[in-house]
mmCIF file of C-alpha atoms in Angstrom:
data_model
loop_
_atom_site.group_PDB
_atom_site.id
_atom_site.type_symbol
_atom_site.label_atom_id
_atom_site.label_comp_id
_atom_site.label_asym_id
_atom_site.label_seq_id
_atom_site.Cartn_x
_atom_site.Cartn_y
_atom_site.Cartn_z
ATOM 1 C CA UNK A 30 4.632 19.826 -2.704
ATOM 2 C CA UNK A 31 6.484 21.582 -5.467
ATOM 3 C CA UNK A 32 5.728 19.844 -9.097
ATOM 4 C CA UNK A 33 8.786 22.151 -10.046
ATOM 5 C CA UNK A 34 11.507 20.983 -7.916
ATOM 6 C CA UNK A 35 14.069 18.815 -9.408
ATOM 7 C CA UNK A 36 13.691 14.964 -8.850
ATOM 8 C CA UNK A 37 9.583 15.233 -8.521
ATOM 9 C CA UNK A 38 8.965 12.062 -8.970
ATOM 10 C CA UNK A 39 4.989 12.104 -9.761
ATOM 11 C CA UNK A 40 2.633 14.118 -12.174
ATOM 12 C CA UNK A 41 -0.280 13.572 -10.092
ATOM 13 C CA UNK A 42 -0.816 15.411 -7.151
ATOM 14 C CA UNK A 43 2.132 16.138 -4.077
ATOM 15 C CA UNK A 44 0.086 14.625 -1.485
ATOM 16 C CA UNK A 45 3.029 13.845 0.499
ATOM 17 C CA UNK A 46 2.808 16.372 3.623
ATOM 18 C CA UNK A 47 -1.513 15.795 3.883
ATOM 19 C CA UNK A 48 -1.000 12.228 4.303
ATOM 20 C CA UNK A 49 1.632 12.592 6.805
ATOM 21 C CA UNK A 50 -0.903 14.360 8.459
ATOM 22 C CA UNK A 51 -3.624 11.478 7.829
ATOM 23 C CA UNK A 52 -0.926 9.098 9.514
ATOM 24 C CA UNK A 53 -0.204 11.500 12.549
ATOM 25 C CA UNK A 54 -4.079 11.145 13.014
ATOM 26 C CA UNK A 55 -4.238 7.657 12.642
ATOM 27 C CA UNK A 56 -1.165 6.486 14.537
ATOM 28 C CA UNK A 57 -2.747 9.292 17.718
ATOM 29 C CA UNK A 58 -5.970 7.021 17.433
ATOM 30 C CA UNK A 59 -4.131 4.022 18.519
ATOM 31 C CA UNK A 60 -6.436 1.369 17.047
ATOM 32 C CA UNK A 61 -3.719 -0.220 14.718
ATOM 33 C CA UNK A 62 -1.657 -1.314 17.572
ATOM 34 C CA UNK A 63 -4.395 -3.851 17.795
ATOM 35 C CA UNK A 64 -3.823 -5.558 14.068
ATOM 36 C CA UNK A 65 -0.991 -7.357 12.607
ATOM 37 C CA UNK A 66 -1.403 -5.170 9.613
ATOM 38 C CA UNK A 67 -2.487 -1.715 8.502
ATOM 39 C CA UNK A 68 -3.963 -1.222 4.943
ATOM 40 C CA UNK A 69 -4.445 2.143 2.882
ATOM 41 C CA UNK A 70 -6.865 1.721 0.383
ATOM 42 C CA UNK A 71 -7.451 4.692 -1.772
ATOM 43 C CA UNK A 72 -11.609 4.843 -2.858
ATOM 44 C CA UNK A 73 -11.387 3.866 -6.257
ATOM 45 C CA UNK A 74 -9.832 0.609 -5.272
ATOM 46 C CA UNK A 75 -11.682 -2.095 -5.066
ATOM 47 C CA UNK A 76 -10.433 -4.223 -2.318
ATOM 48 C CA UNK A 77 -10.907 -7.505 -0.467
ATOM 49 C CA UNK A 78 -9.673 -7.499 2.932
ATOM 50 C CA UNK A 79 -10.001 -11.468 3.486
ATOM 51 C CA UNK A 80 -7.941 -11.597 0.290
ATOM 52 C CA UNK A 81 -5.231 -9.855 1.650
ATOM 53 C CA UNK A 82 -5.345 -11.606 5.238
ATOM 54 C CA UNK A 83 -4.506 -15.158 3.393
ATOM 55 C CA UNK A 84 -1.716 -13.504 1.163
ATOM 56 C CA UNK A 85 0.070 -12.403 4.625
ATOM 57 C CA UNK A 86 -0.368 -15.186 6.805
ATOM 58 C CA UNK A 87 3.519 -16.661 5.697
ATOM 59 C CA UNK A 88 4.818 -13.389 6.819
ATOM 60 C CA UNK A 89 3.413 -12.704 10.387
ATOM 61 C CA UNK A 90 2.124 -15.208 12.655
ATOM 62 C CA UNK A 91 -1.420 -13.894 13.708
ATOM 63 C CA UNK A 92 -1.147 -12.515 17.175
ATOM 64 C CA UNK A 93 2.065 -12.026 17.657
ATOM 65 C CA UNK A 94 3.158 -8.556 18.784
ATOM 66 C CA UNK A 95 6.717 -9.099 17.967
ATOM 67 C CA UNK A 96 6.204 -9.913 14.610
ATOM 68 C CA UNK A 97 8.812 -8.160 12.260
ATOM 69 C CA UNK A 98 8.483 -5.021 10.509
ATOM 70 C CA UNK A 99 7.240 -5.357 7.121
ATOM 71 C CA UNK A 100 5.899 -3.104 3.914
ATOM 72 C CA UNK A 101 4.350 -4.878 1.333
ATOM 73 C CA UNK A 102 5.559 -3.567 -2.385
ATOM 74 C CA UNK A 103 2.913 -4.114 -4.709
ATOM 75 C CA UNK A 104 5.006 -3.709 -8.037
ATOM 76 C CA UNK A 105 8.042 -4.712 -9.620
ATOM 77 C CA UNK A 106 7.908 -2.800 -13.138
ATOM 78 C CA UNK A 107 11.003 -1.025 -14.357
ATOM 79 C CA UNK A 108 9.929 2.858 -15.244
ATOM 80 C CA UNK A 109 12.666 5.248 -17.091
ATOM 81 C CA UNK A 110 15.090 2.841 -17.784
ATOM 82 C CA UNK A 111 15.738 1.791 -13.580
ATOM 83 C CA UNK A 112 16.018 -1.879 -12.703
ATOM 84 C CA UNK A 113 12.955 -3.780 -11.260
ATOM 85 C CA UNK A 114 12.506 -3.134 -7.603
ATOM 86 C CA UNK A 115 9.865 -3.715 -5.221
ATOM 87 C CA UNK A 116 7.783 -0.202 -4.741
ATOM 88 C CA UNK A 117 4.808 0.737 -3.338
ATOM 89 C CA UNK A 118 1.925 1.877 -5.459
ATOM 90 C CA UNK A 119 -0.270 3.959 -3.701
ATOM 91 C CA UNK A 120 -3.862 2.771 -4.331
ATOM 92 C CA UNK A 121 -3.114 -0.270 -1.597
ATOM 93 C CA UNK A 122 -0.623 0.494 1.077
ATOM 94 C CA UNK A 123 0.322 -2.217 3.309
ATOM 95 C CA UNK A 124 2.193 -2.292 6.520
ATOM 96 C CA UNK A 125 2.524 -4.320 9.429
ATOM 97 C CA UNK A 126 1.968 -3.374 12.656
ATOM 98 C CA UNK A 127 5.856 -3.076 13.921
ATOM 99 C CA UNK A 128 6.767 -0.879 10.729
ATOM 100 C CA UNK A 129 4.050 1.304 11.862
ATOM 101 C CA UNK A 130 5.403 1.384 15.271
ATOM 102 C CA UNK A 131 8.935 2.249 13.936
ATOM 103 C CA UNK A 132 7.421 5.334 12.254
ATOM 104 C CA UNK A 133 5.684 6.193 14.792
ATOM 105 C CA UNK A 134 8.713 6.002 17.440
ATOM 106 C CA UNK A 135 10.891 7.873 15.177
ATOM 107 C CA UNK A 136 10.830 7.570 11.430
ATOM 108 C CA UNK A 137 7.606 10.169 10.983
ATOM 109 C CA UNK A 138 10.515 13.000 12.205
ATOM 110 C CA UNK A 139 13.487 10.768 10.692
ATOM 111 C CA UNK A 140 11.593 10.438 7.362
ATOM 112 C CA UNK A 141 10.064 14.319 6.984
ATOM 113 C CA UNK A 142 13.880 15.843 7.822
ATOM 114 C CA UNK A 143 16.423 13.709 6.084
ATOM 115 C CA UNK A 144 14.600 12.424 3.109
ATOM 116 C CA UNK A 145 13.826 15.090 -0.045
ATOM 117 C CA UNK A 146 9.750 14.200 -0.141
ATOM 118 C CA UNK A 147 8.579 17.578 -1.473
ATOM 119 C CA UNK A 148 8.365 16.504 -5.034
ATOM 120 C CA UNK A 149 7.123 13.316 -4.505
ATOM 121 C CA UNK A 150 3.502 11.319 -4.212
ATOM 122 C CA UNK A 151 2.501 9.887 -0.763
ATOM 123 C CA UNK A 152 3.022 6.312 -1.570
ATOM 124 C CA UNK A 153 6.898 6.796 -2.684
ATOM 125 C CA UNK A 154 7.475 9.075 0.501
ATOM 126 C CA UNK A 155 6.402 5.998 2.044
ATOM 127 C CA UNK A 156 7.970 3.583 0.267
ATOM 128 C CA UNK A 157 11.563 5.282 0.794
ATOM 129 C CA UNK A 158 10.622 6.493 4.897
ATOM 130 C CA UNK A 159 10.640 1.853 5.303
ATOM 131 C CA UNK A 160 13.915 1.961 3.112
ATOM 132 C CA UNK A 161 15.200 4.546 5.142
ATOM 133 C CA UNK A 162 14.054 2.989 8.607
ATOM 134 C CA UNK A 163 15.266 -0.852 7.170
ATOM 135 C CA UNK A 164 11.887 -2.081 7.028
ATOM 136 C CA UNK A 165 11.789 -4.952 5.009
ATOM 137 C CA UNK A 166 9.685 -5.434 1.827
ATOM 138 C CA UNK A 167 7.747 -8.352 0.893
ATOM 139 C CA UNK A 168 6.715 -9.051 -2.473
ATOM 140 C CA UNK A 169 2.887 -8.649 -3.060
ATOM 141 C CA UNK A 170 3.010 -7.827 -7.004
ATOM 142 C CA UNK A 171 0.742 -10.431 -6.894
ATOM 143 C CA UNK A 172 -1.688 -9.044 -4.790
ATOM 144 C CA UNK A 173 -2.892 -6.055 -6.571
ATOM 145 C CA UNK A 174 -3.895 -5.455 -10.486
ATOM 146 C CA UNK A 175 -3.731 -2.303 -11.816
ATOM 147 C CA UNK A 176 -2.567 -1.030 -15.224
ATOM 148 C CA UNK A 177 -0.213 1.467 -14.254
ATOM 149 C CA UNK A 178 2.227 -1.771 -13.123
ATOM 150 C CA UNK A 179 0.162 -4.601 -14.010
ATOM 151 C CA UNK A 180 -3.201 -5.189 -14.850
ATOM 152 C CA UNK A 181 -5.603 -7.975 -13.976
ATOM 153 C CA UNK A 182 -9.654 -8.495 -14.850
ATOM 154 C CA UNK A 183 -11.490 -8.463 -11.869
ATOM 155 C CA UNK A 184 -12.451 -12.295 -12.580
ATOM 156 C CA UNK A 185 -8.665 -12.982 -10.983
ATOM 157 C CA UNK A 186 -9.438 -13.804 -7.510
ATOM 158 C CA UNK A 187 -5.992 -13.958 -6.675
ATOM 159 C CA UNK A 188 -5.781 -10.404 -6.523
ATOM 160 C CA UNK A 189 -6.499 -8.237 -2.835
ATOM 161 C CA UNK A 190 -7.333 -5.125 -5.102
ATOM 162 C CA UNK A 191 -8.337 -3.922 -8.305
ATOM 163 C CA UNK A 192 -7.201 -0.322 -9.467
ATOM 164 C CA UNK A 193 -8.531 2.134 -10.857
ATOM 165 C CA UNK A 194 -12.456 2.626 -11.290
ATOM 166 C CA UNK A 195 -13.456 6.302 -11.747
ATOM 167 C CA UNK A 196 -17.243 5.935 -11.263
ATOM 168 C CA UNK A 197 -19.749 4.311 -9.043
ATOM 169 C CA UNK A 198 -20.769 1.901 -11.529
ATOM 170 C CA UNK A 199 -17.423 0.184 -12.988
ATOM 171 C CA UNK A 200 -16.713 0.022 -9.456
ATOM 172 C CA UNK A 201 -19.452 -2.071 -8.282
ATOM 173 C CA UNK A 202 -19.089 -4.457 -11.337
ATOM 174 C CA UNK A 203 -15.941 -4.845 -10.840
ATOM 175 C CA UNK A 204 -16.547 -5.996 -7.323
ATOM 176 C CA UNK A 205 -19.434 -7.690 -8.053
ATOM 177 C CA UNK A 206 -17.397 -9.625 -11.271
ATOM 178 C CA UNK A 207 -14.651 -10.814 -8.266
ATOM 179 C CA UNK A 208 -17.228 -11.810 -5.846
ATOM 180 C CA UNK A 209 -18.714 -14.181 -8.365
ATOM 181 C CA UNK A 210 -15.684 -15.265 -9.711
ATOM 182 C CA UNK A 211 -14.616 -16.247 -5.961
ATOM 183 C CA UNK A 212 -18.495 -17.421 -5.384
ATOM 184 C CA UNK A 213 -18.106 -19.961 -8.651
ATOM 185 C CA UNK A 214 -14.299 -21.317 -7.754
ATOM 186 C CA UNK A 215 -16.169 -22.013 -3.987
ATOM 187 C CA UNK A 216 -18.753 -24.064 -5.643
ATOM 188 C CA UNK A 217 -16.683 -25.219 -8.254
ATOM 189 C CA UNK A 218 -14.875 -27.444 -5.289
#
């Protein structure tokens, strides 16, 4: 990436063209085909994978291979002035299995040549390849809690991920904090 081009859209790193890359790989592996959904998780997320399975159960019926093509936006806040939209912040990138398959049939070329990524992070490359393809977005704000949209204590077991935790040990306590939070509402019952 360029963080001088016009319209750069991040101050943090132009990872755009290496995770293309990462997807090429992933999408040659083949091993998604076989989920409903595909999550991105970046390592100083903590995440909770049967979390995130209950929070997509109303939009694709396990097992089905024709489900619809979905991305999951996992904020809503209004930056610079724009209205609220859904978006996709990169720390937890969800997709379902069909919106994979669309980028992998065509969008991957569609996206890289018609849309101007250079100056932008991985996630809103992304974010604007679904718009681009019609991919539908489903609203997940509720899924995720971190600061730079909005934040939630790790106590919330609501949330599929907490974002973001720098070092091993505010890591750990954060995941140990939701696992007995979700321990104590289980024997709460």
């Amino acid at each position: 990436g360029n963080l001088s081009k016009a319209g750069t859209t991040t101050n943090s790193w132009l990872n755009t063209l290496t995770f293309m890359k990462a997807w090429e790989l992933v999408l040659e592996d083949g091993r998604w085909w076989s989920h409903e959904w595909v999550a991105k998780v970046d390592p100083d997320a903590v995440f909770f994978p049967h979390r995130l399975k209950v929070g997509l159960y109303k939009y694709y019926t396990a097992g089905d291979p024709n489900g619809p093509a979905l991305w999951v936006g996992n904020c809503d806040r209004s930056f610079q002035g724009n209205p609220k939209h859904l978006k996709i912040f990169g720390a937890l990138e969800v997709f379902s299995r069909n919106a994979l398959g669309m980028y992998n049939a065509n969008g991957k070329h569609q996206c890289k040549e018609e849309l101007d990524w250079e100056g932008w992070g991985e996630d809103y490359y992304m974010q604007r390849c679904m718009q681009l393809m019609n991919v539908q977005a489903v609203d997940g704000v509720s899924f995720f809690g971190d600061a730079r949209c909005y934040y939630a204590p790790c106590t919330d077991t609501t949330k599929v991920a907490f974002h973001d935790f720098k070092d091993v040990g505010s890591y750990f306590a954060c995941m140990d904090t939701s696992r007995n939070a979700e321990a104590a509402k289980v024997f709460m019952k």
